[in-house]
Amino acid sequence: MTMSMLMCRLRQPLINVPCSGQKLNGRQIQKEKVVLVMGATGTGKSRLSIDIATCFPSEIINSDKIQVYEGLDIITNKISKEEQRGVPHHLLGNHNPNTEFTANDFCDMSLVTIDSITGREQLPIIVGGSNSYLEALIDDDDYKFRSRYDFCCLWVDVSMPVLHSYVGERVDQMFENGMVNELRPFFNPNGDYSRGIRKAIGVPEFDEYFRKEAFADEGKKKMLLEEAMNEMKLNTWKLARKQLGKIHRLRNVKRWEIHRLDATPVFRKHGVEEANEAWKKLVAEPSAMIVAHFLYNKTTANVVSVSDLRVPSSDTVMTAATC
């Protein structure tokens, strides 16, 4: 079983029980609480956000600057409605793909959304790979965020060599899932690849393929396809390294307190059951403990039984986004 097929099958969220009916109200907290889930592309951020949200009463805010746009669900690895498991998601796939969504737009809309979520006594979980958006929100010049909110950062990390291999396999899986047909309507000979959803990795890389496919024989089309996919893999890998560098800067230069969770062993497992168990022990359970302590100054045993963090049986495992 390839790594991409394995990750596709093991992405079912592992935390299935609410936390004993406890609500996040003013008697328990001084500032409102916000959880951030960070990591390079493909490390499992979406999966962890759902794990947390199914343990604590939560709603999720997307902070991926490309997933905010409507369309290209395969190429951008958006989490589907089924995979969301009923957890409300905000700023996900609802912005005009032809207009720009800036960091300032993200900050303004996130603050309004956070206020709305906390008003419902839910925990806001912000998840995505656009660390520049997170930095703009947290360290704004007017101190709007830090004056009102305490935040906890969870970083899902995977070693670069292991992630490099997975990223390549994930692009291959996108192709199998119909990536080329999804991209074709977004091709425009005069298109601007610096704005909107056309900035997404995959759109500019396939420009030459779409320009020449109608005039190329099968051999030439195959070569153009391979070149486009290889360029897409390379640029995705470059993005992952860039994202990792920004996390290190936030942690080491700006001195953010960021809790690192090493998911590398999960990606090295060859069976679904083994990988799910590794995810639970190395990522899901430690994250639940960190968040429980952050919210209630308690260990997770006071909030939800760790034994209830169940790995789904093989016949109930469903595909979920890892991004």
GROMACS .gro file of C-alpha atoms in nm:
model
  323
    1MET     CA    1   0.000   0.000   0.000
    2THR     CA    2   0.142   0.337  -0.097
    3MET     CA    3   0.179   0.615   0.157
    4SER     CA    4  -0.088   0.831  -0.012
    5MET     CA    5  -0.339   0.544  -0.014
    6LEU     CA    6  -0.260   0.476   0.351
    7MET     CA    7  -0.311   0.839   0.455
    8CYS     CA    8  -0.631   0.853   0.253
    9ARG     CA    9  -0.773   0.562   0.454
   10LEU     CA   10  -0.651   0.660   0.799
   11ARG     CA   11  -0.774   1.017   0.804
   12GLN     CA   12  -1.094   0.946   1.001
   13PRO     CA   13  -1.100   1.170   1.310
   14LEU     CA   14  -1.027   0.971   1.624
   15ILE     CA   15  -1.195   1.174   1.897
   16ASN     CA   16  -1.563   1.090   1.907
   17VAL     CA   17  -1.698   1.199   2.245
   18PRO     CA   18  -1.796   1.546   2.369
   19CYS     CA   19  -1.626   1.669   2.682
   20SER     CA   20  -1.873   1.589   2.960
   21GLY     CA   21  -2.108   1.873   2.868
   22GLN     CA   22  -1.865   2.142   2.981
   23LYS     CA   23  -1.915   2.476   2.806
   24LEU     CA   24  -1.670   2.757   2.757
   25ASN     CA   25  -1.827   3.037   2.958
   26GLY     CA   26  -1.718   3.351   3.135
   27ARG     CA   27  -1.700   3.184   3.474
   28GLN     CA   28  -1.426   2.951   3.353
   29ILE     CA   29  -1.209   3.187   3.152
   30GLN     CA   30  -1.082   3.543   3.175
   31LYS     CA   31  -1.000   3.604   2.809
   32GLU     CA   32  -1.171   3.408   2.537
   33LYS     CA   33  -0.972   3.107   2.417
   34VAL     CA   34  -0.864   3.030   2.060
   35VAL     CA   35  -0.674   2.724   1.932
   36LEU     CA   36  -0.446   2.742   1.626
   37VAL     CA   37  -0.353   2.429   1.429
   38MET     CA   38  -0.041   2.479   1.217
   39GLY     CA   39   0.182   2.271   0.994
   40ALA     CA   40   0.320   2.229   0.646
   41THR     CA   41   0.096   2.111   0.365
   42GLY     CA   42  -0.005   1.747   0.390
   43THR     CA   43   0.081   1.693   0.758
   44GLY     CA   44  -0.273   1.635   0.889
   45LYS     CA   45  -0.390   1.975   1.015
   46SER     CA   46  -0.751   1.924   0.906
   47ARG     CA   47  -0.763   1.584   1.068
   48LEU     CA   48  -0.637   1.720   1.399
   49SER     CA   49  -0.882   2.011   1.393
   50ILE     CA   50  -1.171   1.767   1.360
   51ASP     CA   51  -1.026   1.550   1.638
   52ILE     CA   52  -1.022   1.850   1.871
   53ALA     CA   53  -1.363   1.976   1.760
   54THR     CA   54  -1.527   1.640   1.831
   55CYS     CA   55  -1.382   1.644   2.184
   56PHE     CA   56  -1.446   2.008   2.275
   57PRO     CA   57  -1.748   2.214   2.162
   58SER     CA   58  -1.588   2.396   1.870
   59GLU     CA   59  -1.621   2.561   1.532
   60ILE     CA   60  -1.340   2.580   1.276
   61ILE     CA   61  -1.207   2.882   1.087
   62ASN     CA   62  -1.001   2.812   0.775
   63SER     CA   63  -0.675   3.008   0.746
   64ASP     CA   64  -0.556   2.863   0.416
   65LYS     CA   65  -0.536   3.152   0.169
   66ILE     CA   66  -0.630   2.926  -0.124
   67GLN     CA   67  -0.898   2.710   0.038
   68VAL     CA   68  -1.095   3.025   0.116
   69TYR     CA   69  -1.193   3.042  -0.254
   70GLU     CA   70  -1.485   2.863  -0.412
   71GLY     CA   71  -1.387   2.581  -0.648
   72LEU     CA   72  -1.092   2.346  -0.714
   73ASP     CA   73  -1.175   2.122  -0.419
   74ILE     CA   74  -0.939   1.845  -0.533
   75ILE     CA   75  -0.641   2.064  -0.612
   76THR     CA   76  -0.674   2.262  -0.287
   77ASN     CA   77  -0.749   1.959  -0.066
   78LYS     CA   78  -1.063   2.107   0.087
   79ILE     CA   79  -1.224   1.900   0.357
   80SER     CA   80  -1.564   1.775   0.238
   81LYS     CA   81  -1.897   1.813   0.419
   82GLU     CA   82  -1.894   1.445   0.510
   83GLU     CA   83  -1.544   1.470   0.650
   84GLN     CA   84  -1.638   1.775   0.859
   85ARG     CA   85  -1.862   1.547   1.069
   86GLY     CA   86  -2.109   1.823   1.141
   87VAL     CA   87  -1.848   2.065   1.276
   88PRO     CA   88  -1.923   2.417   1.144
   89HIS     CA   89  -1.651   2.555   0.916
   90HIS     CA   90  -1.599   2.922   0.831
   91LEU     CA   91  -1.405   3.101   0.553
   92LEU     CA   92  -1.390   2.776   0.356
   93GLY     CA   93  -1.472   2.770  -0.014
   94ASN     CA   94  -1.703   3.071  -0.009
   95HIS     CA   95  -1.500   3.356  -0.161
   96ASN     CA   96  -1.516   3.464  -0.525
   97PRO     CA   97  -1.231   3.275  -0.699
   98ASN     CA   98  -1.159   3.567  -0.932
   99THR     CA   99  -1.102   3.831  -0.663
  100GLU     CA  100  -0.823   3.870  -0.412
  101PHE     CA  101  -0.865   3.770  -0.046
  102THR     CA  102  -0.593   3.954   0.145
  103ALA     CA  103  -0.442   3.913   0.491
  104ASN     CA  104  -0.638   4.220   0.599
  105ASP     CA  105  -0.958   4.058   0.473
  106PHE     CA  106  -0.872   3.746   0.671
  107CYS     CA  107  -0.805   3.943   0.990
  108ASP     CA  108  -1.127   4.143   0.965
  109MET     CA  109  -1.347   3.842   0.889
  110SER     CA  110  -1.172   3.617   1.142
  111LEU     CA  111  -1.223   3.861   1.429
  112VAL     CA  112  -1.594   3.887   1.351
  113THR     CA  113  -1.620   3.508   1.320
  114ILE     CA  114  -1.429   3.444   1.643
  115ASP     CA  115  -1.659   3.682   1.828
  116SER     CA  116  -1.962   3.504   1.686
  117ILE     CA  117  -1.827   3.159   1.781
  118THR     CA  118  -1.738   3.257   2.137
  119GLY     CA  119  -2.080   3.420   2.167
  120ARG     CA  120  -2.224   3.073   2.112
  121GLU     CA  121  -1.995   2.940   2.389
  122GLN     CA  122  -1.793   2.740   2.138
  123LEU     CA  123  -1.417   2.715   2.096
  124PRO     CA  124  -1.276   2.876   1.779
  125ILE     CA  125  -1.017   2.654   1.610
  126ILE     CA  126  -0.818   2.828   1.335
  127VAL     CA  127  -0.652   2.581   1.099
  128GLY     CA  128  -0.448   2.624   0.783
  129GLY     CA  129  -0.105   2.651   0.632
  130SER     CA  130  -0.098   3.026   0.561
  131ASN     CA  131   0.117   3.131   0.855
  132SER     CA  132   0.142   3.487   0.723
  133TYR     CA  133  -0.234   3.516   0.777
  134LEU     CA  134  -0.202   3.382   1.130
  135GLU     CA  135   0.082   3.620   1.208
  136ALA     CA  136  -0.116   3.916   1.074
  137LEU     CA  137  -0.410   3.818   1.296
  138ILE     CA  138  -0.218   3.746   1.618
  139ASP     CA  139   0.044   4.021   1.600
  140ASP     CA  140  -0.166   4.302   1.457
  141ASP     CA  141  -0.041   4.656   1.519
  142ASP     CA  142  -0.351   4.756   1.713
  143TYR     CA  143  -0.324   4.461   1.955
  144LYS     CA  144  -0.686   4.374   1.878
  145PHE     CA  145  -0.639   3.999   1.902
  146ARG     CA  146  -0.407   3.966   2.201
  147SER     CA  147  -0.607   4.215   2.407
  148ARG     CA  148  -0.914   3.991   2.386
  149TYR     CA  149  -0.793   3.637   2.334
  150ASP     CA  150  -0.553   3.381   2.472
  151PHE     CA  151  -0.432   3.133   2.211
  152CYS     CA  152  -0.277   2.788   2.203
  153CYS     CA  153  -0.071   2.674   1.901
  154LEU     CA  154  -0.054   2.310   1.793
  155TRP     CA  155   0.203   2.226   1.525
  156VAL     CA  156   0.167   1.897   1.337
  157ASP     CA  157   0.517   1.823   1.212
  158VAL     CA  158   0.647   1.555   0.975
  159SER     CA  159   1.013   1.513   0.884
  160MET     CA  160   1.093   1.669   0.549
  161PRO     CA  161   1.219   1.352   0.372
  162VAL     CA  162   0.905   1.162   0.473
  163LEU     CA  163   0.677   1.451   0.381
  164HIS     CA  164   0.857   1.493   0.048
  165SER     CA  165   0.765   1.138  -0.049
  166TYR     CA  166   0.404   1.179   0.065
  167VAL     CA  167   0.356   1.509  -0.119
  168GLY     CA  168   0.453   1.342  -0.447
  169GLU     CA  169   0.216   1.054  -0.391
  170ARG     CA  170  -0.062   1.294  -0.299
  171VAL     CA  171  -0.028   1.474  -0.635
  172ASP     CA  172  -0.053   1.135  -0.807
  173GLN     CA  173  -0.370   1.067  -0.606
  174MET     CA  174  -0.513   1.404  -0.711
  175PHE     CA  175  -0.462   1.300  -1.073
  176GLU     CA  176  -0.649   0.974  -1.010
  177ASN     CA  177  -0.932   1.173  -0.847
  178GLY     CA  178  -0.988   1.387  -1.157
  179MET     CA  179  -0.757   1.681  -1.100
  180VAL     CA  180  -0.704   1.758  -1.472
  181ASN     CA  181  -1.074   1.785  -1.550
  182GLU     CA  182  -1.124   2.002  -1.243
  183LEU     CA  183  -0.845   2.237  -1.357
  184ARG     CA  184  -0.955   2.267  -1.722
  185PRO     CA  185  -1.238   2.524  -1.669
  186PHE     CA  186  -0.994   2.750  -1.487
  187PHE     CA  187  -0.755   2.766  -1.782
  188ASN     CA  188  -0.751   3.106  -1.948
  189PRO     CA  189  -0.485   3.198  -2.208
  190ASN     CA  190  -0.494   3.550  -2.072
  191GLY     CA  191  -0.543   3.449  -1.710
  192ASP     CA  192  -0.367   3.624  -1.422
  193TYR     CA  193  -0.191   3.369  -1.200
  194SER     CA  194  -0.118   3.631  -0.934
  195ARG     CA  195  -0.478   3.677  -0.820
  196GLY     CA  196  -0.752   3.469  -0.665
  197ILE     CA  197  -0.769   3.093  -0.689
  198ARG     CA  198  -0.542   3.086  -0.996
  199LYS     CA  199  -0.252   3.128  -0.752
  200ALA     CA  200  -0.317   2.770  -0.636
  201ILE     CA  201  -0.037   2.524  -0.703
  202GLY     CA  202  -0.151   2.326  -1.004
  203VAL     CA  203  -0.318   2.603  -1.202
  204PRO     CA  204  -0.011   2.777  -1.352
  205GLU     CA  205   0.176   2.447  -1.375
  206PHE     CA  206  -0.085   2.311  -1.616
  207ASP     CA  207  -0.097   2.621  -1.836
  208GLU     CA  208   0.132   2.482  -2.105
  209TYR     CA  209  -0.046   2.145  -2.104
  210PHE     CA  210  -0.384   2.305  -2.172
  211ARG     CA  211  -0.238   2.537  -2.436
  212LYS     CA  212  -0.089   2.251  -2.637
  213GLU     CA  213  -0.303   1.942  -2.568
  214ALA     CA  214  -0.538   2.001  -2.861
  215PHE     CA  215  -0.248   2.004  -3.109
  216ALA     CA  216  -0.030   1.732  -2.954
  217ASP     CA  217  -0.020   1.361  -3.025
  218GLU     CA  218  -0.055   1.111  -2.740
  219GLY     CA  219   0.318   1.090  -2.677
  220LYS     CA  220   0.355   1.467  -2.657
  221LYS     CA  221   0.049   1.499  -2.430
  222LYS     CA  222   0.191   1.237  -2.195
  223MET     CA  223   0.520   1.425  -2.177
  224LEU     CA  224   0.342   1.757  -2.110
  225LEU     CA  225   0.133   1.593  -1.839
  226GLU     CA  226   0.437   1.447  -1.667
  227GLU     CA  227   0.616   1.782  -1.680
  228ALA     CA  228   0.315   1.960  -1.529
  229MET     CA  229   0.280   1.707  -1.250
  230ASN     CA  230   0.652   1.710  -1.172
  231GLU     CA  231   0.648   2.089  -1.153
  232MET     CA  232   0.344   2.073  -0.928
  233LYS     CA  233   0.520   1.828  -0.696
  234LEU     CA  234   0.831   2.046  -0.684
  235ASN     CA  235   0.634   2.361  -0.606
  236THR     CA  236   0.431   2.184  -0.338
  237TRP     CA  237   0.754   2.066  -0.179
  238LYS     CA  238   0.892   2.421  -0.192
  239LEU     CA  239   0.572   2.545  -0.026
  240ALA     CA  240   0.610   2.291   0.255
  241ARG     CA  241   0.966   2.406   0.324
  242LYS     CA  242   0.855   2.769   0.320
  243GLN     CA  243   0.572   2.696   0.563
  244LEU     CA  244   0.810   2.513   0.794
  245GLY     CA  245   1.053   2.804   0.788
  246LYS     CA  246   0.777   3.045   0.890
  247ILE     CA  247   0.676   2.823   1.181
  248HIS     CA  248   1.035   2.814   1.303
  249ARG     CA  249   1.051   3.193   1.279
  250LEU     CA  250   0.731   3.237   1.478
  251ARG     CA  251   0.862   2.998   1.741
  252ASN     CA  252   1.228   3.102   1.762
  253VAL     CA  253   1.226   3.470   1.664
  254LYS     CA  254   0.881   3.595   1.763
  255ARG     CA  255   0.879   3.357   2.062
  256TRP     CA  256   0.532   3.215   2.010
  257GLU     CA  257   0.465   2.919   2.237
  258ILE     CA  258   0.402   2.641   1.986
  259HIS     CA  259   0.342   2.280   2.086
  260ARG     CA  260   0.511   2.045   1.837
  261LEU     CA  261   0.348   1.709   1.767
  262ASP     CA  262   0.567   1.476   1.561
  263ALA     CA  263   0.347   1.278   1.320
  264THR     CA  264   0.642   1.128   1.130
  265PRO     CA  265   0.587   0.772   1.263
  266VAL     CA  266   0.226   0.785   1.140
  267PHE     CA  267   0.345   0.834   0.782
  268ARG     CA  268   0.597   0.552   0.818
  269LYS     CA  269   0.338   0.290   0.915
  270HIS     CA  270   0.235   0.039   0.647
  271GLY     CA  271  -0.108  -0.054   0.781
  272VAL     CA  272  -0.417   0.153   0.850
  273GLU     CA  273  -0.472   0.016   1.200
  274GLU     CA  274  -0.110   0.074   1.300
  275ALA     CA  275  -0.109   0.424   1.157
  276ASN     CA  276  -0.435   0.515   1.329
  277GLU     CA  277  -0.298   0.395   1.660
  278ALA     CA  278   0.020   0.597   1.609
  279TRP     CA  279  -0.184   0.908   1.528
  280LYS     CA  280  -0.393   0.863   1.840
  281LYS     CA  281  -0.094   0.818   2.069
  282LEU     CA  282   0.140   1.073   1.915
  283VAL     CA  283  -0.095   1.345   1.794
  284ALA     CA  284  -0.462   1.316   1.900
  285GLU     CA  285  -0.421   1.230   2.268
  286PRO     CA  286  -0.136   1.475   2.340
  287SER     CA  287  -0.330   1.750   2.161
  288ALA     CA  288  -0.642   1.678   2.368
  289MET     CA  289  -0.434   1.704   2.684
  290ILE     CA  290  -0.277   2.033   2.574
  291VAL     CA  291  -0.612   2.185   2.481
  292ALA     CA  292  -0.781   2.062   2.799
  293HIS     CA  293  -0.509   2.220   3.011
  294PHE     CA  294  -0.533   2.540   2.807
  295LEU     CA  295  -0.911   2.563   2.849
  296TYR     CA  296  -0.964   2.436   3.200
  297ASN     CA  297  -0.617   2.412   3.352
  298LYS     CA  298  -0.683   2.039   3.381
  299THR     CA  299  -0.556   1.724   3.218
  300THR     CA  300  -0.777   1.554   2.963
  301ALA     CA  301  -0.877   1.290   3.221
  302ASN     CA  302  -1.093   1.557   3.386
  303VAL     CA  303  -1.265   1.638   3.060
  304VAL     CA  304  -1.292   1.319   2.858
  305SER     CA  305  -1.172   0.966   2.912
  306VAL     CA  306  -0.863   0.896   2.702
  307SER     CA  307  -0.988   0.541   2.658
  308ASP     CA  308  -1.280   0.686   2.463
  309LEU     CA  309  -1.046   0.820   2.192
  310ARG     CA  310  -1.128   0.527   1.968
  311VAL     CA  311  -0.971   0.420   1.642
  312PRO     CA  312  -1.252   0.354   1.391
  313SER     CA  313  -1.291   0.001   1.264
  314SER     CA  314  -1.163  -0.067   0.914
  315ASP     CA  315  -1.515  -0.086   0.767
  316THR     CA  316  -1.607   0.261   0.893
  317VAL     CA  317  -1.291   0.446   0.791
  318MET     CA  318  -1.369   0.725   0.544
  319THR     CA  319  -1.161   0.959   0.340
  320ALA     CA  320  -1.080   1.289   0.511
  321ALA     CA  321  -0.865   1.581   0.406
  322THR     CA  322  -0.507   1.595   0.519
  323CYS     CA  323  -0.375   1.938   0.453
   0.00000   0.00000   0.00000
